Coordinates of C-alpha atoms in Angstrom, one line a residue:
Chain G
M1084 CA -10.2 12.7 -38.5
D1085 CA -6.7 13.1 -37.1
I1086 CA -6.4 13.4 -33.4
P1087 CA -3.6 15.7 -32.2
A1088 CA -0.9 13.8 -30.3
R1089 CA -1.2 15.4 -26.9
T1090 CA -4.8 16.1 -26.0
G1091 CA -6.9 15.6 -22.9
W1092 CA -9.7 13.2 -22.8
I1093 CA -12.3 16.0 -23.0
E1094 CA -10.8 17.1 -26.3
R1095 CA -10.8 13.5 -27.6
V1096 CA -14.5 13.0 -26.5
R1097 CA -15.5 16.2 -28.3
L1098 CA -14.4 14.8 -31.6
Y1099 CA -17.2 12.3 -31.4
P1100 CA -20.7 13.9 -31.6
E1101 CA -22.3 10.6 -30.7
I1102 CA -20.8 10.5 -27.2
G1103 CA -23.9 12.2 -25.6
A1104 CA -26.3 9.7 -27.2
I1105 CA -24.1 6.7 -26.2
T1106 CA -24.0 8.0 -22.6
M1107 CA -27.7 8.5 -22.5
F1108 CA -28.2 5.1 -24.1
L1109 CA -26.0 3.3 -21.6
V1110 CA -27.6 5.0 -18.6
I1111 CA -31.2 4.2 -19.7
F1112 CA -30.2 0.7 -20.8
G1113 CA -28.5 0.1 -17.4
F1114 CA -31.6 1.5 -15.6
F1115 CA -34.0 -0.8 -17.3
A1116 CA -31.7 -3.8 -17.3
L1117 CA -31.6 -3.6 -13.5
L1118 CA -35.2 -2.7 -12.9
A1119 CA -37.4 -3.9 -15.8
P1120 CA -38.1 -7.6 -15.7
N1121 CA -37.5 -9.4 -19.0
F1122 CA -35.8 -6.3 -20.4
L1123 CA -32.7 -8.3 -21.3
S1124 CA -34.7 -11.1 -23.0
V1125 CA -34.1 -11.8 -26.6
S1126 CA -37.7 -10.9 -27.4
S1127 CA -37.4 -7.5 -25.7
L1128 CA -34.1 -6.6 -27.2
S1129 CA -35.3 -7.6 -30.7
G1130 CA -38.4 -5.5 -30.1
M1131 CA -36.3 -2.5 -29.4
L1132 CA -34.3 -3.0 -32.6
N1133 CA -37.4 -3.5 -34.6
L1134 CA -38.9 -0.4 -33.1
A1135 CA -35.8 1.6 -33.9
A1136 CA -35.5 0.3 -37.5
V1137 CA -38.3 2.3 -39.2
V1138 CA -37.8 5.6 -37.5
G1139 CA -34.0 5.1 -37.5
T1140 CA -33.9 4.5 -41.2
V1141 CA -35.7 7.8 -41.7
A1142 CA -33.4 9.4 -39.2
I1143 CA -30.2 8.4 -41.0
G1144 CA -31.4 10.5 -43.9
A1145 CA -32.4 13.3 -41.6
T1146 CA -28.9 13.2 -40.1
V1147 CA -27.1 13.4 -43.4
L1148 CA -29.3 16.2 -44.6
M1149 CA -29.0 18.1 -41.3
V1150 CA -25.2 17.8 -41.5
A1151 CA -25.5 19.3 -44.9
G1152 CA -27.4 22.2 -43.4
E1153 CA -30.9 21.3 -44.6
F1154 CA -34.1 19.7 -43.3
D1155 CA -36.7 17.4 -44.8
L1156 CA -40.1 17.5 -43.1
S1157 CA -41.8 15.8 -46.0
V1158 CA -40.3 12.3 -45.1
G1159 CA -43.5 11.2 -43.3
A1160 CA -45.5 11.8 -46.5
T1161 CA -42.8 10.2 -48.6
M1162 CA -43.0 7.1 -46.5
G1163 CA -46.7 6.8 -47.1
L1164 CA -46.6 7.7 -50.8
A1165 CA -43.8 5.3 -51.5
A1166 CA -45.5 2.4 -49.6
M1167 CA -48.8 3.2 -51.5
A1168 CA -46.9 3.2 -54.9
Y1169 CA -45.3 -0.1 -54.0
I1170 CA -48.7 -1.6 -53.1
Q1171 CA -50.4 -0.4 -56.2
L1172 CA -47.7 -1.7 -58.5
C1173 CA -47.6 -5.1 -56.7
N1174 CA -51.4 -5.4 -56.7
L1175 CA -51.3 -4.8 -60.4
G1176 CA -49.1 -7.8 -60.8
V1177 CA -45.8 -6.0 -61.4
P1178 CA -42.9 -8.1 -60.3
E1179 CA -41.7 -7.0 -56.8
V1180 CA -38.2 -6.0 -57.8
L1181 CA -39.6 -3.8 -60.6
A1182 CA -42.2 -2.4 -58.2
L1183 CA -39.5 -1.6 -55.7
T1184 CA -37.3 0.0 -58.3
A1185 CA -40.1 2.1 -59.6
T1186 CA -40.9 3.1 -56.0
F1187 CA -37.4 4.4 -55.5
V1188 CA -37.5 6.3 -58.8
F1189 CA -40.8 7.9 -57.6
A1190 CA -39.3 8.7 -54.2
G1191 CA -36.2 10.1 -55.9
G1192 CA -38.6 12.5 -57.8
I1193 CA -39.9 13.8 -54.4
G1194 CA -36.3 14.3 -53.2
L1195 CA -35.4 16.2 -56.4
L1196 CA -38.5 18.3 -56.1
N1197 CA -37.6 19.2 -52.6
A1198 CA -34.0 20.0 -53.7
A1199 CA -35.3 22.1 -56.6
I1200 CA -37.6 24.2 -54.4
V1201 CA -34.8 24.8 -51.9
L1202 CA -31.8 25.3 -54.2
R1203 CA -33.5 27.0 -57.3
A1204 CA -36.4 28.9 -55.8
K1205 CA -34.3 29.7 -52.7
V1206 CA -37.0 28.7 -50.2
S1207 CA -35.7 27.6 -46.8
S1208 CA -35.8 23.8 -46.6
F1209 CA -37.9 24.0 -43.4
I1210 CA -40.7 25.8 -45.2
A1211 CA -40.2 24.1 -48.6
T1212 CA -40.5 20.6 -47.2
L1213 CA -43.3 21.6 -44.8
G1214 CA -45.1 22.5 -48.0
T1215 CA -44.3 19.3 -49.8
L1216 CA -45.2 17.4 -46.6
M1217 CA -48.7 18.9 -46.7
V1218 CA -49.1 18.4 -50.4
G1219 CA -47.8 14.8 -50.2
R1220 CA -50.1 14.0 -47.3
S1221 CA -53.1 15.4 -49.1
L1222 CA -52.3 13.5 -52.3
L1223 CA -52.0 10.3 -50.2
V1224 CA -55.5 11.0 -48.7
L1225 CA -56.9 11.3 -52.2
W1226 CA -55.0 8.4 -53.5
T1227 CA -56.1 6.0 -50.8
G1228 CA -59.5 7.5 -50.5
G1229 CA -58.9 7.5 -46.8
N1230 CA -59.2 3.7 -46.7
V1231 CA -56.9 0.9 -45.5
V1232 CA -55.1 -0.3 -48.5
R1233 CA -53.7 -3.9 -48.4
L1234 CA -50.9 -5.6 -50.2
D1235 CA -52.7 -8.5 -51.9
E1236 CA -49.8 -10.9 -51.6
A1237 CA -46.7 -10.7 -49.5
G1238 CA -43.8 -11.9 -51.7
W1239 CA -40.1 -12.6 -51.2
V1240 CA -39.1 -9.0 -51.3
T1241 CA -41.3 -8.1 -48.3
A1242 CA -40.0 -11.2 -46.5
L1243 CA -36.4 -10.0 -47.3
I1244 CA -37.2 -6.6 -46.0
A1245 CA -39.2 -7.4 -42.8
G1246 CA -39.4 -11.2 -42.5
R1247 CA -38.7 -13.1 -39.3
I1248 CA -35.1 -13.8 -38.5
H1249 CA -35.7 -16.0 -35.5
D1250 CA -38.5 -17.0 -33.1
G1251 CA -37.5 -14.4 -30.6
G1252 CA -39.1 -11.8 -32.8
L1253 CA -36.1 -10.2 -34.5
R1254 CA -37.1 -9.0 -38.0
M1255 CA -35.1 -8.4 -41.1
M1256 CA -35.8 -4.7 -40.8
A1257 CA -33.6 -4.5 -37.8
L1258 CA -30.7 -6.1 -39.8
W1259 CA -31.3 -3.7 -42.7
F1260 CA -31.2 -0.8 -40.3
V1261 CA -27.9 -1.9 -38.8
V1262 CA -26.4 -2.4 -42.3
L1263 CA -27.6 1.1 -43.3
I1264 CA -26.1 2.6 -40.2
V1265 CA -22.7 0.9 -40.9
V1266 CA -22.7 2.0 -44.6
F1267 CA -23.7 5.6 -43.9
H1268 CA -21.3 5.8 -40.9
L1269 CA -18.5 4.8 -43.2
V1270 CA -19.6 7.0 -46.0
M1271 CA -19.9 10.0 -43.7
T1272 CA -16.6 9.4 -41.9
R1273 CA -14.3 7.8 -44.5
R1274 CA -15.4 9.0 -47.9
R1275 CA -14.9 12.2 -49.8
F1276 CA -18.7 12.6 -50.1
G1277 CA -19.0 12.5 -46.3
N1278 CA -16.3 15.2 -45.9
A1279 CA -18.1 17.3 -48.5
V1280 CA -21.4 17.0 -46.6
Y1281 CA -19.8 18.2 -43.4
A1282 CA -18.0 21.0 -45.3
V1283 CA -21.2 22.1 -47.1
G1284 CA -23.2 22.3 -43.8
G1285 CA -20.5 23.8 -41.7
N1286 CA -19.4 26.6 -44.0
P1287 CA -20.8 26.6 -47.5
S1288 CA -18.6 29.4 -48.9
A1289 CA -15.4 27.9 -47.5
A1290 CA -16.5 24.6 -49.0
R1291 CA -17.1 26.3 -52.4
T1292 CA -13.7 27.9 -52.4
M1293 CA -12.2 24.4 -51.6
G1294 CA -13.9 23.2 -54.8
V1295 CA -16.8 21.3 -53.3
Q1296 CA -19.9 21.3 -55.5
V1297 CA -22.2 22.6 -52.8
E1298 CA -25.5 22.3 -54.8
R1299 CA -24.6 18.7 -56.0
V1300 CA -23.9 17.6 -52.5
K1301 CA -27.2 19.0 -51.2
V1302 CA -29.2 17.4 -54.0
A1303 CA -27.6 14.1 -53.2
A1304 CA -28.4 14.6 -49.5
F1305 CA -32.1 15.3 -50.4
L1306 CA -32.2 12.2 -52.6
I1307 CA -30.7 10.0 -49.9
T1308 CA -33.2 11.3 -47.4
S1309 CA -36.2 10.6 -49.7
W1310 CA -34.9 7.1 -50.6
L1311 CA -34.4 6.2 -47.0
A1312 CA -37.9 7.4 -46.2
A1313 CA -39.3 5.4 -49.0
F1314 CA -37.4 2.3 -47.8
A1315 CA -38.8 2.9 -44.3
G1316 CA -42.3 3.1 -45.7
V1317 CA -41.9 -0.2 -47.6
M1318 CA -40.3 -1.6 -44.4
Q1319 CA -43.4 -0.7 -42.4
L1320 CA -45.7 -2.0 -45.1
S1321 CA -43.8 -5.3 -45.2
R1322 CA -44.3 -5.7 -41.5
I1323 CA -48.0 -4.8 -41.3
G1324 CA -49.2 -5.7 -44.8
S1325 CA -51.4 -2.6 -45.2
I1326 CA -51.2 1.2 -45.0
N1327 CA -53.6 4.0 -44.7
A1328 CA -53.6 7.7 -45.6
L1329 CA -51.9 8.6 -42.3
T1330 CA -49.0 6.1 -42.6
G1331 CA -45.7 7.8 -41.7
Q1332 CA -47.4 10.7 -39.9
G1333 CA -45.2 12.3 -37.3
F1334 CA -42.1 10.5 -38.5
E1335 CA -40.4 13.7 -39.7
L1336 CA -40.1 15.0 -36.1
Q1337 CA -39.3 11.7 -34.6
A1338 CA -36.5 11.3 -37.1
I1339 CA -35.2 14.8 -36.3
A1340 CA -35.4 14.0 -32.6
A1341 CA -33.3 10.8 -33.1
A1342 CA -30.8 12.8 -35.1
V1343 CA -30.6 15.5 -32.5
V1344 CA -30.3 13.1 -29.6
G1345 CA -27.5 11.5 -31.7
G1346 CA -25.6 14.8 -31.7
A1347 CA -26.7 16.5 -34.9
L1348 CA -27.0 20.3 -34.8
L1349 CA -30.0 22.1 -36.3
T1350 CA -27.5 24.6 -37.7
G1351 CA -25.7 22.0 -39.8
G1352 CA -22.1 20.8 -40.2
Y1353 CA -22.2 18.6 -37.1
G1354 CA -23.8 15.3 -36.5
S1355 CA -23.2 11.5 -36.5
V1356 CA -24.9 8.6 -38.1
L1357 CA -23.6 6.4 -35.3
G1358 CA -25.2 8.8 -32.8
T1359 CA -28.5 8.5 -34.6
L1360 CA -28.4 4.8 -34.1
F1361 CA -28.4 5.4 -30.4
G1362 CA -30.9 8.2 -30.7
A1363 CA -33.3 6.0 -32.4
L1364 CA -32.8 3.1 -30.0
V1365 CA -33.4 5.3 -26.9
A1366 CA -37.0 6.1 -27.8
G1367 CA -38.0 2.5 -28.3
M1368 CA -36.1 1.5 -25.2
V1369 CA -38.0 3.9 -23.0
R1370 CA -41.4 2.8 -24.4
N1371 CA -40.6 -0.9 -24.0
G1372 CA -38.9 -0.5 -20.6
L1373 CA -41.7 1.4 -19.0
I1374 CA -44.3 -1.2 -20.1
L1375 CA -42.1 -4.1 -18.8
M1376 CA -41.8 -2.3 -15.5
G1377 CA -45.6 -2.1 -15.3
F1378 CA -45.9 1.7 -15.6
D1379 CA -48.8 3.3 -17.3
S1380 CA -47.8 3.2 -21.0
R1381 CA -49.2 6.7 -21.5
L1382 CA -46.1 8.1 -19.7
A1383 CA -43.8 7.0 -22.5
T1384 CA -44.2 9.9 -24.9
G1385 CA -43.5 12.4 -22.2
L1386 CA -40.5 10.6 -20.9
I1387 CA -39.1 10.4 -24.4
G1388 CA -39.5 14.2 -24.6
L1389 CA -37.5 14.6 -21.4
V1390 CA -34.8 12.3 -22.7
L1391 CA -34.6 14.5 -25.8
I1392 CA -34.0 17.6 -23.8
I1393 CA -31.4 16.0 -21.4
A1394 CA -29.5 14.5 -24.3
V1395 CA -29.3 17.9 -26.1
I1396 CA -28.1 19.5 -22.8
I1397 CA -25.3 16.8 -22.5
N1398 CA -24.4 17.4 -26.2
T1399 CA -24.2 21.1 -25.7
R1400 CA -22.1 20.8 -22.6
L1401 CA -19.7 18.5 -24.3
R1402 CA -19.3 20.9 -27.3
G1403 CA -19.2 23.9 -25.0
E1404 CA -16.0 22.7 -23.3
K1405 CA -14.2 23.8 -26.4
G1406 CA -11.6 26.5 -25.4
Chain V
M1074 CA -35.9 28.4 -65.7
S1075 CA -36.4 27.6 -62.1
F1076 CA -39.9 29.0 -62.0
H1077 CA -40.7 27.3 -65.3
R1078 CA -39.9 24.0 -63.6
T1079 CA -41.9 24.9 -60.6
G1080 CA -44.8 25.7 -63.0
V1081 CA -44.6 22.3 -64.6
C1082 CA -44.7 20.7 -61.2
L1083 CA -47.7 22.7 -60.1
A1084 CA -49.5 21.9 -63.4
G1085 CA -48.8 18.2 -62.9
L1086 CA -50.2 18.5 -59.4
L1087 CA -53.4 20.1 -60.6
V1088 CA -53.9 17.4 -63.2
F1089 CA -53.4 14.8 -60.5
L1090 CA -56.0 16.5 -58.3
A1091 CA -58.4 16.7 -61.2
L1092 CA -58.0 13.0 -62.0
S1093 CA -58.2 11.9 -58.4
G1094 CA -61.9 12.0 -57.9
C1095 CA -63.3 15.6 -57.8
R1096 CA -66.7 15.1 -59.3
P1097 CA -68.2 18.5 -60.2
A1098 CA -71.3 17.0 -62.0
R1099 CA -74.5 17.2 -59.9
E1100 CA -77.9 15.8 -60.4
E1101 CA -81.0 17.9 -60.5
P1102 CA -81.6 19.4 -57.0
A1103 CA -84.5 17.9 -55.1
H1104 CA -85.6 21.3 -53.7
A1105 CA -85.7 24.6 -55.5
G1106 CA -82.7 26.6 -54.6
A1107 CA -81.0 23.5 -53.2
A1108 CA -77.9 24.0 -55.4
S1109 CA -77.1 27.2 -53.5
Q1110 CA -77.4 25.5 -50.1
T1111 CA -74.3 24.6 -48.3
Y1112 CA -73.9 22.3 -45.3
F1113 CA -70.8 21.8 -43.3
V1114 CA -69.6 18.6 -41.5
V1115 CA -66.9 19.5 -39.0
T1116 CA -65.2 16.8 -37.0
H1117 CA -62.0 16.2 -35.1
G1118 CA -61.1 13.5 -37.6
S1119 CA -58.9 13.8 -40.6
A1120 CA -60.5 12.8 -43.9
G1121 CA -57.4 10.6 -44.3
N1122 CA -58.4 8.4 -41.4
P1123 CA -60.2 5.2 -42.7
F1124 CA -63.0 5.7 -40.2
W1125 CA -63.7 9.3 -41.1
A1126 CA -63.4 8.6 -44.8
V1127 CA -66.7 6.7 -44.4
V1128 CA -68.4 9.6 -42.6
V1129 CA -67.2 11.9 -45.4
R1130 CA -68.6 9.5 -48.0
G1131 CA -71.9 9.4 -46.3
A1132 CA -72.1 13.2 -46.1
M1133 CA -71.1 13.6 -49.7
D1134 CA -73.5 11.0 -50.9
A1135 CA -76.3 12.7 -49.1
G1136 CA -75.3 16.1 -50.6
E1137 CA -75.3 14.5 -54.1
A1138 CA -78.7 12.9 -53.6
L1139 CA -80.2 16.1 -52.3
G1140 CA -78.4 18.3 -54.8
V1141 CA -76.8 20.5 -52.1
N1142 CA -73.2 21.4 -51.4
V1143 CA -71.5 19.6 -48.6
Q1144 CA -68.1 20.6 -47.2
Y1145 CA -66.1 18.4 -44.8
L1146 CA -63.6 20.0 -42.4
G1147 CA -61.3 18.1 -40.1
P1148 CA -57.8 18.7 -38.7
D1149 CA -55.0 16.5 -40.2
R1150 CA -53.8 15.6 -36.7
F1151 CA -55.9 15.2 -33.7
S1152 CA -56.0 18.8 -32.3
I1153 CA -58.9 20.4 -30.4
A1154 CA -57.6 23.9 -31.0
E1155 CA -57.5 23.4 -34.8
F1156 CA -60.9 21.6 -34.7
V1157 CA -62.5 24.6 -32.9
S1158 CA -61.0 27.0 -35.4
L1159 CA -62.5 24.9 -38.2
I1160 CA -65.9 25.2 -36.6
D1161 CA -65.4 29.0 -36.6
A1162 CA -64.5 28.8 -40.3
A1163 CA -67.8 26.9 -40.9
I1164 CA -69.9 29.5 -39.0
A1165 CA -68.2 32.3 -40.9
A1166 CA -69.3 30.8 -44.2
Q1167 CA -73.0 31.2 -43.0
P1168 CA -74.1 27.8 -44.2
Q1169 CA -77.6 26.4 -44.0
G1170 CA -76.5 23.9 -41.3
I1171 CA -73.5 22.4 -39.5
A1172 CA -72.9 18.9 -38.2
V1173 CA -70.3 18.9 -35.4
T1174 CA -68.6 16.3 -33.3
I1175 CA -68.9 17.3 -29.6
T1176 CA -65.3 16.0 -29.1
D1177 CA -64.7 18.4 -26.2
P1178 CA -68.0 19.9 -24.8
T1179 CA -66.2 22.9 -23.2
A1180 CA -64.2 23.8 -26.2
V1181 CA -67.1 23.7 -28.6
A1182 CA -69.6 25.5 -26.3
E1183 CA -68.8 29.1 -27.3
P1184 CA -68.8 28.5 -31.1
L1185 CA -72.0 26.6 -30.9
Q1186 CA -73.7 29.5 -29.0
R1187 CA -72.5 31.7 -31.8
A1188 CA -74.0 29.4 -34.4
A1189 CA -77.2 29.4 -32.5
A1190 CA -77.2 33.2 -32.3
A1191 CA -76.6 33.4 -36.1
G1192 CA -79.6 31.1 -36.7
I1193 CA -77.5 28.3 -38.1
P1194 CA -79.0 24.9 -37.2
V1195 CA -76.5 22.4 -35.7
V1196 CA -76.6 18.7 -35.2
A1197 CA -74.1 16.7 -33.1
I1198 CA -72.6 13.7 -34.7
N1199 CA -70.4 10.9 -33.4
A1200 CA -69.8 12.3 -30.0
A1201 CA -72.6 14.0 -27.9
D1202 CA -72.5 16.5 -25.0
P1203 CA -72.7 14.2 -21.9
A1204 CA -74.5 17.1 -20.0
G1205 CA -77.0 17.6 -22.8
R1206 CA -76.8 21.4 -22.4
L1207 CA -75.3 22.5 -25.8
P1208 CA -77.6 24.0 -28.4
Y1209 CA -77.9 21.4 -31.0
L1210 CA -81.1 19.9 -32.6
L1211 CA -80.3 16.3 -31.9
Y1212 CA -77.4 13.8 -31.7
I1213 CA -76.7 11.3 -34.5
G1214 CA -74.2 8.7 -33.4
S1215 CA -73.3 5.9 -31.1
D1216 CA -73.2 5.9 -27.4
E1217 CA -69.5 5.3 -26.7
Y1218 CA -69.9 4.3 -23.1
R1219 CA -72.7 1.8 -23.8
A1220 CA -70.7 0.5 -26.8
G1221 CA -67.6 -0.1 -24.6
Y1222 CA -69.8 -1.6 -21.8
A1223 CA -71.7 -3.9 -24.2
G1224 CA -68.4 -4.9 -25.8
G1225 CA -67.1 -5.9 -22.3
Q1226 CA -70.2 -7.9 -21.5
K1227 CA -70.0 -9.7 -24.9
M1228 CA -66.4 -10.6 -24.2
L1229 CA -67.3 -11.9 -20.7
E1230 CA -70.0 -14.1 -22.4
A1231 CA -67.4 -15.4 -24.8
G1232 CA -65.2 -16.3 -21.8
F1233 CA -61.6 -15.7 -21.0
S1234 CA -59.2 -15.8 -18.0
G1235 CA -56.7 -13.3 -16.7
S1236 CA -56.6 -9.6 -17.1
A1237 CA -57.7 -7.5 -20.1
V1238 CA -56.3 -4.6 -22.1
C1239 CA -58.0 -1.6 -23.7
A1240 CA -55.5 -0.5 -26.4
T1241 CA -55.8 3.1 -27.4
H1242 CA -54.0 4.6 -30.4
E1243 CA -55.2 8.2 -29.6
V1244 CA -54.4 8.9 -25.9
G1245 CA -56.5 11.8 -24.7
N1246 CA -59.3 11.4 -27.1
L1247 CA -62.5 11.6 -25.0
M1248 CA -64.3 9.0 -27.2
H1249 CA -61.5 6.5 -26.7
E1250 CA -61.3 7.1 -23.0
T1251 CA -65.1 6.7 -22.7
R1252 CA -65.0 3.4 -24.6
C1253 CA -62.3 2.1 -22.4
R1254 CA -64.2 3.3 -19.3
G1255 CA -67.4 1.4 -20.4
F1256 CA -65.3 -1.7 -21.2
A1257 CA -63.5 -1.5 -17.8
D1258 CA -66.7 -1.0 -15.9
A1259 CA -68.4 -4.0 -17.5
L1260 CA -65.3 -6.2 -16.7
A1261 CA -64.9 -4.8 -13.2
E1262 CA -68.4 -6.2 -12.3
Q1263 CA -66.8 -9.6 -12.7
G1264 CA -63.6 -8.6 -10.9
V1265 CA -61.5 -8.5 -14.1
E1266 CA -58.8 -5.8 -14.2
V1267 CA -58.4 -3.6 -17.4
V1268 CA -55.1 -2.0 -18.3
V1269 CA -55.3 1.0 -20.7
L1270 CA -52.4 0.6 -23.1
D1271 CA -51.0 3.5 -25.2
I1272 CA -50.1 1.8 -28.5
T1273 CA -49.5 5.1 -30.3
S1274 CA -50.8 5.8 -33.8
D1275 CA -47.8 4.2 -35.4
T1276 CA -48.6 0.6 -36.4
V1277 CA -45.1 -0.8 -36.0
T1278 CA -44.7 0.8 -32.6
A1279 CA -48.0 -0.7 -31.6
I1280 CA -46.8 -4.3 -32.4
E1281 CA -43.8 -3.8 -30.1
V1282 CA -45.9 -2.3 -27.4
F1283 CA -48.2 -5.4 -27.5
R1284 CA -45.1 -7.6 -27.4
S1285 CA -43.7 -5.8 -24.3
H1286 CA -47.1 -5.9 -22.6
F1287 CA -47.5 -9.6 -23.2
A1288 CA -43.9 -10.2 -22.0
A1289 CA -44.7 -8.4 -18.8
H1290 CA -48.2 -9.8 -18.4
P1291 CA -48.4 -13.1 -20.3
E1292 CA -51.6 -13.9 -18.4
T1293 CA -53.6 -11.2 -20.3
G1294 CA -56.6 -13.0 -21.7
A1295 CA -58.5 -10.3 -23.6
V1296 CA -57.7 -7.3 -25.7
M1297 CA -60.0 -4.6 -27.0
T1298 CA -58.6 -2.3 -29.8
L1299 CA -60.4 0.9 -30.7
G1300 CA -60.2 1.0 -34.5
P1301 CA -58.5 0.0 -37.7
D1302 CA -55.0 1.3 -36.6
G1303 CA -55.0 -0.9 -33.5
M1304 CA -56.6 -3.8 -35.4
S1305 CA -53.8 -3.9 -38.1
S1306 CA -51.2 -4.0 -35.4
W1307 CA -53.0 -6.6 -33.3
R1308 CA -53.3 -8.8 -36.4
A1309 CA -49.6 -8.5 -37.1
F1310 CA -48.8 -9.2 -33.4
V1311 CA -51.0 -12.4 -33.4
D1312 CA -49.5 -13.6 -36.7
E1313 CA -46.0 -13.1 -35.4
S1314 CA -46.5 -14.3 -31.8
G1315 CA -49.1 -17.0 -32.4
R1316 CA -51.2 -15.7 -29.4
R1317 CA -54.5 -16.7 -31.0
D1318 CA -55.6 -17.8 -27.6
V1319 CA -56.2 -14.2 -26.6
L1320 CA -59.8 -13.1 -27.0
H1321 CA -59.9 -10.0 -29.2
A1322 CA -62.6 -7.6 -30.1
T1323 CA -62.3 -4.2 -31.8
F1324 CA -64.3 -1.2 -33.0
D1325 CA -65.2 -0.2 -36.6
L1326 CA -65.0 -2.0 -39.9
D1327 CA -62.4 -2.1 -42.6
P1328 CA -60.9 -4.8 -44.9
V1329 CA -58.3 -5.9 -42.3
T1330 CA -61.0 -6.2 -39.5
L1331 CA -63.2 -8.1 -41.9
D1332 CA -60.5 -10.7 -42.5
A1333 CA -59.6 -10.9 -38.8
V1334 CA -63.3 -11.7 -37.9
R1335 CA -63.4 -14.3 -40.8
D1336 CA -60.1 -15.9 -39.7
G1337 CA -61.3 -16.1 -36.1
I1338 CA -58.6 -13.8 -34.7
T1339 CA -61.2 -11.3 -33.8
R1340 CA -64.4 -12.4 -32.0
F1341 CA -66.5 -9.4 -33.0
T1342 CA -66.2 -5.8 -34.0
I1343 CA -68.4 -3.0 -32.8
D1344 CA -69.7 -0.9 -35.7
Q1345 CA -71.2 2.5 -35.2
Q1346 CA -72.4 2.6 -38.8
Q1347 CA -70.8 6.0 -39.2
Y1348 CA -71.9 6.3 -42.8
L1349 CA -75.3 7.1 -41.2
Q1350 CA -73.7 9.9 -39.2
G1351 CA -72.5 11.6 -42.3
F1352 CA -75.6 10.9 -44.4
Q1353 CA -78.3 11.5 -41.8
S1354 CA -76.7 14.7 -40.5
V1355 CA -76.9 16.3 -43.9
V1356 CA -80.5 15.0 -44.4
T1357 CA -81.5 16.2 -41.0
L1358 CA -80.1 19.7 -41.6
Y1359 CA -81.7 19.8 -45.0
L1360 CA -85.1 18.9 -43.7
K1361 CA -84.8 21.4 -40.9
H1362 CA -83.7 24.2 -43.3
N1363 CA -86.2 23.6 -46.0
Y1364 CA -89.3 22.2 -44.1
E1365 CA -88.7 22.9 -40.4
L1366 CA -88.8 19.1 -39.8
V1367 CA -86.9 18.0 -36.7
P1368 CA -87.0 14.5 -35.3
A1369 CA -88.0 14.3 -31.7
N1370 CA -85.3 12.0 -30.5
D1371 CA -81.6 11.4 -30.8
L1372 CA -80.7 8.9 -33.5
F1373 CA -78.4 6.1 -32.3
T1374 CA -76.3 4.6 -35.2
G1375 CA -74.7 2.0 -32.9
P1376 CA -73.4 -0.1 -31.3
F1377 CA -74.0 -2.7 -34.0
F1378 CA -72.1 -6.0 -33.4
V1379 CA -70.5 -7.6 -36.4
T1380 CA -69.8 -11.3 -35.8
P1381 CA -68.9 -14.2 -38.1
D1382 CA -72.6 -14.9 -38.3
N1383 CA -73.5 -11.6 -40.1
I1384 CA -70.3 -10.4 -41.6
E1385 CA -70.7 -11.9 -45.1
A1386 CA -73.9 -9.8 -45.5
I1387 CA -72.0 -6.6 -45.2
A1388 CA -68.6 -7.6 -46.5
A1389 CA -69.1 -6.1 -50.0
L1390 CA -70.1 -2.8 -48.4
I1391 CA -66.9 -2.7 -46.4
E1392 CA -64.9 -2.9 -49.6
E1393 CA -66.9 -0.1 -51.0
G1394 CA -66.1 2.0 -47.9
I1395 CA -69.8 2.3 -46.8
R1396 CA -69.6 0.2 -43.7

C-alpha cells in the first residue's frame, strides 16, 4: 500500500487495521507485566502463545474470509470432524502423512460445500454455515457415539504439530501459528490474491469490473478457512491425544472475536492477519494474567468480553477519523 | 445444476445418517400396547457429551428391552432456557412418562406442574430438587454434595499438603458448584483451602489454566476435576509438567480416566453409574404407567468410588460405554 508523501500520523495509523489490537495488547501486557507475578516468565509467555495457537489458527481463516465479505460458523464442527477423521485413519494403521492429507481433502470438501451453498444457492454465509455447523456437530456426535475417542499412538506428525520445543512449555503449535500468521500476512498484503480478497469484500462489483474472479476468490477463502480449522483440530488433538463430540465447540465465535479485535469488519473488505495475531493473544493473556494475579478465574470470560467491546470502539474511532 | 448438487449432498447425508447407527428393528414388546408407548428423557446435557452418551445408552437399552419408544432431548450447549423449552416439547408430545434433570429447580417448577396436571408421570434423574417440593415420583441419581464431600474425605485420607483446587469446566452448572461445595466443606474441616478454578470447556485452554494456577500457587497439593473434559486436560498437564506429586481425583469414567487411574496419575474417580439413571428412569416410568408400581424411596446410583483395586472389573464396560 502506498502512503502519500505528506500525511499526518492519524492518516498513517489508519492505514493499519491492526493498530487498535496492538494498542490493546500493549496496554494489557503492560498491566499484567507490572502487576501479575511470574507473568514475564518463559512458562507464562509460552502458555499464552500455546493458548493463542489453536483459536488463532482458526481466526486467521476467519479473518481472510471476513475480509472477503463472508463468514464461516462451521469451523468449530470442522475442527472436531477433521480431528476425528485423522484419529480414525491413524487408528486403522494408515501412515500419518497419508492420514493428514486425507483429513485435509475431507476438510476441503466441507469448505467447498459451504462455498457451494453460499455462492450457488445464494444463501447468506452466516445462515449457510450456521446450518453446516449444526449438521457437522450432529454428525460428529453420531460418529463418536458421544464417547471420548483416543489416538492409539502419537507419532512423529503429532510431535511435529504440537510437541514440546523446550522445558518452559512452548509447544510446536505456537511455532506453527506464528509461521501461519507470517505467511498469511504476506499473502494478504503482498500478493495479488490478497489484493483480490480485499477487493472482493470491499466492493464486489468494482472488483468484477477490474477483472477479479469474485467467485473463485471466495471459494478459495472458504477452502483456506476449512483447512485452517482442520489444522487447528489436529493441533488440539496432538496436544491432548483425544477428542470428544464437543471438540471445537464455540471456536467459531472466539475466532470471529479475535479477528474483530484485530480490526476486521463484519461488513468485509477490511481486516488484518497481523491484527488477528494480537486479537488471539489478548484473550489468552487476560485468562492467564488474572489467574497469576490470584483473581477468581471465573472473571476471565467476562473480562475478555469487555476487551472485545473496548477494542472495537478503539478500531471504530480510528477509522472514524477519516475526513 | 446448483440444486442438483445440493440434492446429491443431502442424499449423501441421509445415507450417512442411516449407516451411523439408527436401529429401527425392535424386539417383541414385553407389555401389550408397549410399542405405542413413548417415554422422554430430558436433560441439560448434550447427547454429544461423553457422560450423557452413557445416560442415553441406558435409556435406549431399557426402551429396547421393554419394547417401548424412548426419546432423548438435551440442548447442544449448556442452556437452561433451551433445556426448559425441551421439557415443554416433551410434555406437548403427551408421552407415558418423562425423566427430567432438576438442573434448576425454579426454572423447571412450572413445566413440571403442567406435566402433573396433564397426568404425565415424572421422575427426576441426575439432579434432584434440594427442597423436595417438586411433583416427581422419585429421584434416581447421585447426591452431588455427598459425592463431593466423600471425595474430599477420601483425598484427606490419602494425604497431601498445601491448598486444593476444584476445577470446573462448566461454570454456573449447579451440579458442579454443589460438588465443589461438598469437596470444599470436607477439606475446610481440616483447615485446607479450596480454590474453584474455571478451566473452560476447551481442553487446550484448560491445560494452560492449570499451568498458570500452578505457577501462581506451586504449593497446591490436590486437584479435583469434575468429568472427562477436565480429566483429559489434567492428564496432559501432568504429562507435560511432570507434577505427578499432586494428588488428583475426578468424577465419572471414560477411557482416559481409566488409564489415568491405572497409571497412578489419578487416585480415584467418583462414578455415579449414570447408565442406571437412564435405564432405571425408563423402567420406573414403564412400571408406573403399566402397573401403577412406584418404589417408596429415591434410588441412589452413586457415589461409587473406582480405585486401582476395582478398576479392572469394570474396564471392559467403560470401553463399551456402559460405565
